[in-house]
Amino acid sequence: MARGSAWRALLPLWLVWGAACSSAASGDDGAFPFDVEGSSAVGRQDPPETSESRVVPGRLPPAVEKCDAGFFRAGSGECLPCDCNGNSNECADGSGVCVHCLRNTTGEHCEKCLDGYISDSIRGPPQFCQPCPCPLPHLANFAESCYRKNGAVRCICHENYAGPNCERCAPGYYGNPLLVGSTCKKCDCSGNSDPNLIFEDCDEVTGQCRNCLRNTTGFKCERCAPGYYGDARRAKNCAVCNCGGGPCDSVTGECLEEGSELPTGMDCPTISCDKCIWDLTDDLRLAALSMEESKSGLLSVSSGAAAHRHVNEMNSTIYLLKARLSERENQYVLRKIQINNAENTMKSLMSDIEELAEKGSQASRKGHLVEKESMETVDHATKLVKQAHDMRDKIQEINSKMLYYGEEQELGPEEISEKLVLAQKMLDEIRRRQPFFTQQDLVNEEVDEAHELLSQAESWQRLHNDTRSLFPVVLEQLDDYNAKLSKQHEKVREQVEVVNTSLSASVNSLRTPRLTLLELDDIIKNASGIYAEIDGAKTELQRKLSNLSNLSYDLVQEAIDHARNLQQEADELSRNLHSSDMNGLVQKALDASNVYENIANYVSEANETAELALNITDRIYDAVNGIDTQIIYHKDESDNLLSQARELQAIADSSNEEAVADTSRRVGGALARKSALRNRLNDAIKRLQATERVRNLSEVVPQLLDQLRTVEQKRPASNVSASIQRIRELIAQTRSVASKIQVSMMFDGQSAVEVHPKASMDDLKAFTSLSLYMKPPMKQQEEPGTADQFVLYLGSKNAKKEYMGLAIKNDNLVYVYNLGTKDVEIPLDSKPVSSWPAYFSIVKIERVGKHGKVFLTVPSLSSTAEEKFIKKGEFAGDDSLLDLDPEDTVFYVGGVPSNFKLPASLNLPGFSGCLELATLNNDVISLYNFKHIYNMDPSKSVPCARDKLAFTQSRAASYFFDGSSYAVVRDITRRGKFGQVTRFDIEVRTPADNGLVLLMVNGSMFFSLEMRNGYLHVFYDFGFSSGPVHLEDTLKKALISDAKYHEISIIYHNDKKMILVVDRRHVKSMDNEKMKIPFTDIYIGGAPPEILQSRTLRAHLPLDINFRGCMKGFQFQKKDFNLLEQTETLGVGYGCPEDSLISRRAYFNGQSFIASTQKISFFDGFEGGFNFRTLQPNGLLFYYSSGSDVFSVSLDNGTVVMDVKGTKVQSADKQYNDGLSHFIVTSVSPTRYELIVDKSRLGSKNPTKGKAEHTQTGEKKFYFGGSPISPQYANFTGCISNAYFTRPDRDVEVEDFQRYSEKVHTSLYECPIEPSPLFLLHKKGKNSSKPKASQNKKGEKSKDAPSWDPAGLKFLERNTPRDSHCHLSSSPRAIEHAYQYGGTANSRQEFEHLKGDFGEKAQFSIRLKTRSSHGMIFYVSDQEENDFMTLFLAHGRLVFMFNVGHKKLKIRSQEKYSDGLWHDVIFIREKSSGRLIIDGLRVLEESLPPTGAAWKIKGPIYLGGVAPGRAVKNVQINSVYSFSGCLSNLQLNGASIPSASQTFSVTPCFEGPMETGTYFSTEGGYVVLDESFNIGLKFEIAFEVRPRSSSGTLVHGHSVNGEYLNVHMKNGQVIVKVNNGIRDFSTSVTPKQSLCDGRWHRITVIRDSNVVQLDVDSEVNHVVGPLNPKPVDHREPVFVGGVPESLLTPRLAPGKPFTGCIRHFVIDGRPVSFSKAALVSGAVSVNSCPVA
């Protein structure tokens, strides 16, 4: 507030300085000096020089004279002018360095400003240097230096100051730099501020310390707070006064009398008052000091005639500048238009020139070619003519020789004729020879070609002449354009600088509107989606009503009425639970209701007085005219207010008696209100217990479920079943909320409640633990003890075997359980029921295998002491499992219905008293999560009041989150504000590894605090330009998932630093771009699915697991919040049940194990057991060794094997790797080794029987899930739970894996193992109307068995080939006919050949499952993509779209389907109409006016994605990318589409857990990396593999000149083959540990010239090949996982593709992302690898 007032007071001074700077910068003669407190001018103004120099440059002056002013003598003796930029007339002789620089300049040529000054010109040397305005020139300059940036002045402040203009104090300092004479001083809080802060925290203006710690108070935290004594400054030992709540001396601690005066240490009368009054007086004193500072500051400002004159001149200057700027702006606009026109003309001209030049160059090239060929033809013709002349000469010569020959030989004419005939014959013979004919043909062809070339040459010559004739015209046009451009060039050059400045300013000014437009676009998109949902709501409701038309109207109406009534009663319960007195909280509030009420009123009045004083101070700062008079007036007003406050204090002291009387009256009124409130509570409880309507609802719900079951049996397809399943999920969610209602029920001996057990029956088999609160009825005096009563029963409906229960017999609490043959009764005879107190006690019954226990905890009302009682028992038979069928299990509490027959041991009268359920195993349960209520009379079953007991205190202090619940705090700033230091605090306790702790979302901005693998991660984005920030516990300082409470603090300091603190220890901090926190709401422990699955969060937060565990102490800015009072909190319960934090199960991934060191004897009288679930046939379950003796339990080809000192006991031929839960019991006695799996007993005699052998019991390590010291066993993959051992030092109890000392890669929370697919397939449902599929004699499927399962049931691949050397199957279990897409942007399948034409009508159907919000599902179009049809996901909604002529018809679903569930989709196009059917229940239909245009489609059909560049024309870019999920059963007009012609990065849709990695399936495929990776002369390749086959190509690189690199496996051996252009050479490694053992293995290949080294799991081998004298370094593509056979040389055998997973691929230290590969071909799943 003070800062704002100071700005308003000094604004005129700022404007005056700005005008002065502007005038000086522009060189205007009208610049005026700025007079402050009598100063004559801002800086020195030298008079202009009027006289010329008398020494001419270059002329040597007389030796007795010096150079005149402004000149210096050079080394040559000449006088040269000084170069001082007009800021000095003196410079040193010889060097010319300027001296005595004026106008605050410095430098050799006075070219820069002194420190603390800034130039008046933007470019070039300064003409005048002004003091830095940091924040005010001359008056308050706190900068070391300053500079200009983007037209604004930036200051480099002194240490104590901060801000762009040093206008505020830096953190840790206080003051007001904007007040003349004020400086920033260091905060002094006597060392009693928050130690987590970097600086001491005090008010940035007054210096008063905030948040004094260590029980201190005062302006500087210099004294102990009231009620404490000690030395606050030095010793810092303020301790609580030991005076029974009375006052004491603040230094010595000596107790003072109640009415005595306390020393205040201030100049005011000592009065008896509390801390609030002292704070008030401190505030008033600060107000007085602030006004004094304001007065001195304002009095120092000159307001005389000079200031008014300066202001007037400033105004005139501003108007002048405004007019000039307006003219300049108009010129800018005109020049911009001219430049744009010139630019367009120039572009057109340049394109014409380029086109003409291209044509000219083409014609010239053709002309040169014709000319060349013409010359060749002429040369050839010349040669032919010459040859003809030669031939003629030879003929003439022959003729003459023939005549000469006749004369010389004297031959007659006849002889000559004969010889000519002979010569003619010889000539004919020569002509008949073939070579001569060939030459003649060649000559003829050459003649023809010569004529053709000659004609072409003539044609090209004509074109060349035409082109040359155009050259003068083009040159003339170019000259004209050049002339025009030269005219514009100077104008453009003149305006470029101005335009650039204007454009930069425009860009800066448009930045905010662009951000606003982006936000508006997002809002419009969201609004469009909302409007679409609203528009479709009516149709959707009508469809739902039509779907329910087959149901009974009366039944539906009755269900609606009862649901409404139940909602009203739930609201009433929510309103009244806060008023209930269950924990004595209301009584506590009433007892202390009015003790400090009067003081609160006084403090409120004092606050109003202080606010009035601050308002008056604000008005002081706003006054400019008549400042002196107003300050005196406001000072008097402040004094009056101070005297009024003191009078109020005196009145408060004098009215103690009246306050006491008033307090008595108020207490009386409070007691009366308490009585009325208690009556109201009783009425509310009666209304809550009016269960008549609940009984009706409990009858209606089963009827409704029966109707749904009937509909489900008649369903045409699986989509109806899926919809009904979602209805059941909603009912389950409602029951989950009901299970957390922790309110008891009163039973009268005739009533009963049937409860939903909630827990899985498989989880109850080996271990059962049930806890409840129990309050027996008041004992009658005439009765010697408590009558026999039934309490509860959990078991089978026939009640003959497989059950457990609780009863009261012979005044003892008795625990009964039956495991199949006979009962076990455990009476708690150490504490008869009749001796129990008349309030709630805790009862817990537990069974581990055949061992049972009953616990009783009796609390105390007066203290935290508790009495504990325990009794143990054991079943004598072989059975260890409570084998319950979920369909045949009931859970009765308090009594049973009349038609149910209890077993004899529990057949007793119903219970009379109050019961409240707590937990069943790890789950919280409640009586209000019931199936039925019997004989519950609301008038007699009022719940028992909750007493203030020790064991209930944790309920009010902590909250329980079950993994589906979350809390929401809206408008968190109502309790505290975001400040310089913003802090969130919370305590968490959890055994889970992953979970969401805190989340804040605002549009695209978010903040999340998460647990990942047991450690904290912080992701946040407040609108940063660089994107989200990730802060994590990289050093693993604080493990959170250890089931202990941890204090977590998130501190955001100074809007730019995030700090993570755990248990008050600094864990990690990170700086970010300065930005305030933009949130008001916060989610705790989780968030609604629509928030977690939003596009903003899914891009950065793959974690969507809600928190499971306990939280307490949530604070924002040190303000507490009650999470249960928040209206939108869902499913959060009171308290922190210990049972829910025990880690009874562990999941092992094949590379993990857990270990503990405990005192157990495994070879002498030992018994132990555990549950396990797995899909793998081999694995080590348990291991212990002592010397050479080994005790182990393992799986071998699906059978269980117990090995004791070399003696093996093996289960029958049954396979136990079926994904179901199985229980193992092992026992070792001196005579026999026994193994029990489920209920099958196996045994072997002890071979050491009779020997005197004694094994010492010591603390040695044993292992679950695997062992680092047992190489003969593979580690286990699956779940182990409910383990127990017999120990000599304590009772049998379930192992808490959280307490184990060693946990390696093990999850102690989830068990992602699904039941056997065959079990699900062949299990006949209760309501099934069809017989299950049978097998014929040949093992083939019967005709009744479906070819594919519409409900998505999973099938095992029965004939899958398995590599005998490999632990994992070569083909992981996958969903039949379903394929996984995604991983790359263009993952897809292409279908080329389709039967039939679907131009008129087409009906496609497909099944899909995804959690992605965007992606292409189906696309087909013509070549130009004018006609198209597509189905894609956008924002989680399905969109069906195709064209009708030039228009697009779009059908968009209202609901989102990115929920990870299977959905059936049918999309139909019929001419101009379209229909989209989802799950058989959602039918959406649209149409457009028909057109006559033909609709022609040409393949291929793209499924799951499109080829690069396709679909962009018709579909938004986010949905063009590949669909991420599974697709199944694509059909056209009811017929399946044949196999795909091409596949890119598509794999089967695998079951079970997945992990990071790239999977290469048996179908073959490979990844091609681009050429940026150099595997030439020197490289290093490293990667990890987990093979599923012992042979296959891993890496291959090949160059065009025959060089290659090939890394492959062959029968478990890793081989590297290299060819460097000389010859092949290779090396190999055969690892000791098989690569096919189901674990990850690391392979590294290093090449340096002709040396190649191979490293496999630290086993190294190398080879030295021949040295290539001319090596070539190639950059070639790299193939991973396989290679096309066409690229393999004859020396390389055809490479079998690799099957398995590859991850962490690195080349030369650079990680390789397969998702950005150049090509992913075949069945390759990028970034997703099946675990099992």
mmCIF file of N, CA and C in Angstrom, residues 59 63 273 298 357 396 418 495 535 554 745 777 867 876 974 1031 1134 1152 1276 1302 1366 1368 1520 1547 1648:
data_model
loop_
_atom_site.group_PDB
_atom_site.id
_atom_site.type_symbol
_atom_site.label_atom_id
_atom_site.label_comp_id
_atom_site.label_asym_id
_atom_site.label_seq_id
_atom_site.Cartn_x
_atom_site.Cartn_y
_atom_site.Cartn_z
ATOM 1 N N ARG A 59 49.145 22.234 -40.939
ATOM 2 C CA ARG A 59 50.171 23.278 -40.982
ATOM 3 C C ARG A 59 50.926 23.283 -39.661
ATOM 4 N N ALA A 63 57.361 26.989 -33.148
ATOM 5 C CA ALA A 63 57.831 26.081 -32.094
ATOM 6 C C ALA A 63 57.488 26.579 -30.727
ATOM 7 N N CYS A 273 -2.729 -7.324 29.356
ATOM 8 C CA CYS A 273 -3.447 -7.645 28.125
ATOM 9 C C CYS A 273 -2.719 -8.791 27.419
ATOM 10 N N LEU A 298 7.494 13.955 1.455
ATOM 11 C CA LEU A 298 6.698 14.894 0.681
ATOM 12 C C LEU A 298 7.170 16.333 0.901
ATOM 13 N N ALA A 357 14.548 -16.884 -68.022
ATOM 14 C CA ALA A 357 15.934 -17.355 -67.979
ATOM 15 C C ALA A 357 15.995 -18.862 -68.126
ATOM 16 N N GLN A 396 39.468 -44.838 -112.200
ATOM 17 C CA GLN A 396 40.156 -44.337 -113.400
ATOM 18 C C GLN A 396 41.559 -44.940 -113.519
ATOM 19 N N GLU A 418 37.599 -61.808 -121.153
ATOM 20 C CA GLU A 418 37.581 -62.954 -120.228
ATOM 21 C C GLU A 418 38.069 -62.541 -118.832
ATOM 22 N N GLN A 495 13.256 3.982 -44.751
ATOM 23 C CA GLN A 495 12.180 3.608 -43.819
ATOM 24 C C GLN A 495 12.394 2.242 -43.156
ATOM 25 N N ASP A 535 -26.913 -30.290 -26.618
ATOM 26 C CA ASP A 535 -27.870 -30.513 -27.705
ATOM 27 C C ASP A 535 -28.290 -31.978 -27.791
ATOM 28 N N ASP A 554 -43.854 -49.625 -12.697
ATOM 29 C CA ASP A 554 -44.012 -49.457 -11.248
ATOM 30 C C ASP A 554 -42.697 -49.710 -10.530
ATOM 31 N N MET A 745 -24.613 -49.691 14.702
ATOM 32 C CA MET A 745 -26.022 -50.043 14.664
ATOM 33 C C MET A 745 -26.398 -50.700 15.989
ATOM 34 N N PRO A 777 -24.878 -54.979 25.790
ATOM 35 C CA PRO A 777 -25.943 -54.222 26.465
ATOM 36 C C PRO A 777 -25.674 -54.106 27.956
ATOM 37 N N GLU A 867 -6.119 -52.182 27.847
ATOM 38 C CA GLU A 867 -5.971 -53.578 28.254
ATOM 39 C C GLU A 867 -6.083 -54.451 27.005
ATOM 40 N N ALA A 876 -6.890 -79.125 13.883
ATOM 41 C CA ALA A 876 -6.088 -80.342 14.000
ATOM 42 C C ALA A 876 -5.965 -81.099 12.687
ATOM 43 N N ARG A 974 -8.876 -18.647 0.113
ATOM 44 C CA ARG A 974 -9.718 -18.017 1.138
ATOM 45 C C ARG A 974 -9.091 -18.109 2.524
ATOM 46 N N LEU A 1031 10.752 -32.070 -11.478
ATOM 47 C CA LEU A 1031 11.632 -32.094 -10.316
ATOM 48 C C LEU A 1031 11.461 -33.457 -9.650
ATOM 49 N N TYR A 1134 -12.402 -41.532 7.894
ATOM 50 C CA TYR A 1134 -11.681 -41.117 9.099
ATOM 51 C C TYR A 1134 -10.660 -42.180 9.482
ATOM 52 N N SER A 1152 13.328 -59.782 -9.611
ATOM 53 C CA SER A 1152 13.197 -59.188 -8.286
ATOM 54 C C SER A 1152 13.162 -60.264 -7.212
ATOM 55 N N PHE A 1276 11.130 -65.770 -9.894
ATOM 56 C CA PHE A 1276 9.686 -65.960 -10.030
ATOM 57 C C PHE A 1276 9.042 -64.733 -10.658
ATOM 58 N N GLU A 1302 15.495 -56.220 2.666
ATOM 59 C CA GLU A 1302 15.983 -56.118 1.289
ATOM 60 C C GLU A 1302 14.820 -56.336 0.335
ATOM 61 N N CYS A 1366 14.707 -71.376 -23.970
ATOM 62 C CA CYS A 1366 14.197 -70.095 -23.481
ATOM 63 C C CYS A 1366 13.199 -70.286 -22.355
ATOM 64 N N LEU A 1368 10.979 -67.834 -21.516
ATOM 65 C CA LEU A 1368 9.723 -67.218 -21.929
ATOM 66 C C LEU A 1368 9.230 -67.819 -23.231
ATOM 67 N N VAL A 1520 -4.924 -37.411 -36.952
ATOM 68 C CA VAL A 1520 -4.318 -38.084 -38.100
ATOM 69 C C VAL A 1520 -3.290 -39.108 -37.630
ATOM 70 N N THR A 1547 1.369 -55.110 -33.617
ATOM 71 C CA THR A 1547 1.595 -56.383 -32.952
ATOM 72 C C THR A 1547 0.281 -56.906 -32.406
ATOM 73 N N ASP A 1648 37.026 -49.937 -33.547
ATOM 74 C CA ASP A 1648 38.017 -48.879 -33.771
ATOM 75 C C ASP A 1648 38.906 -49.348 -34.908
#
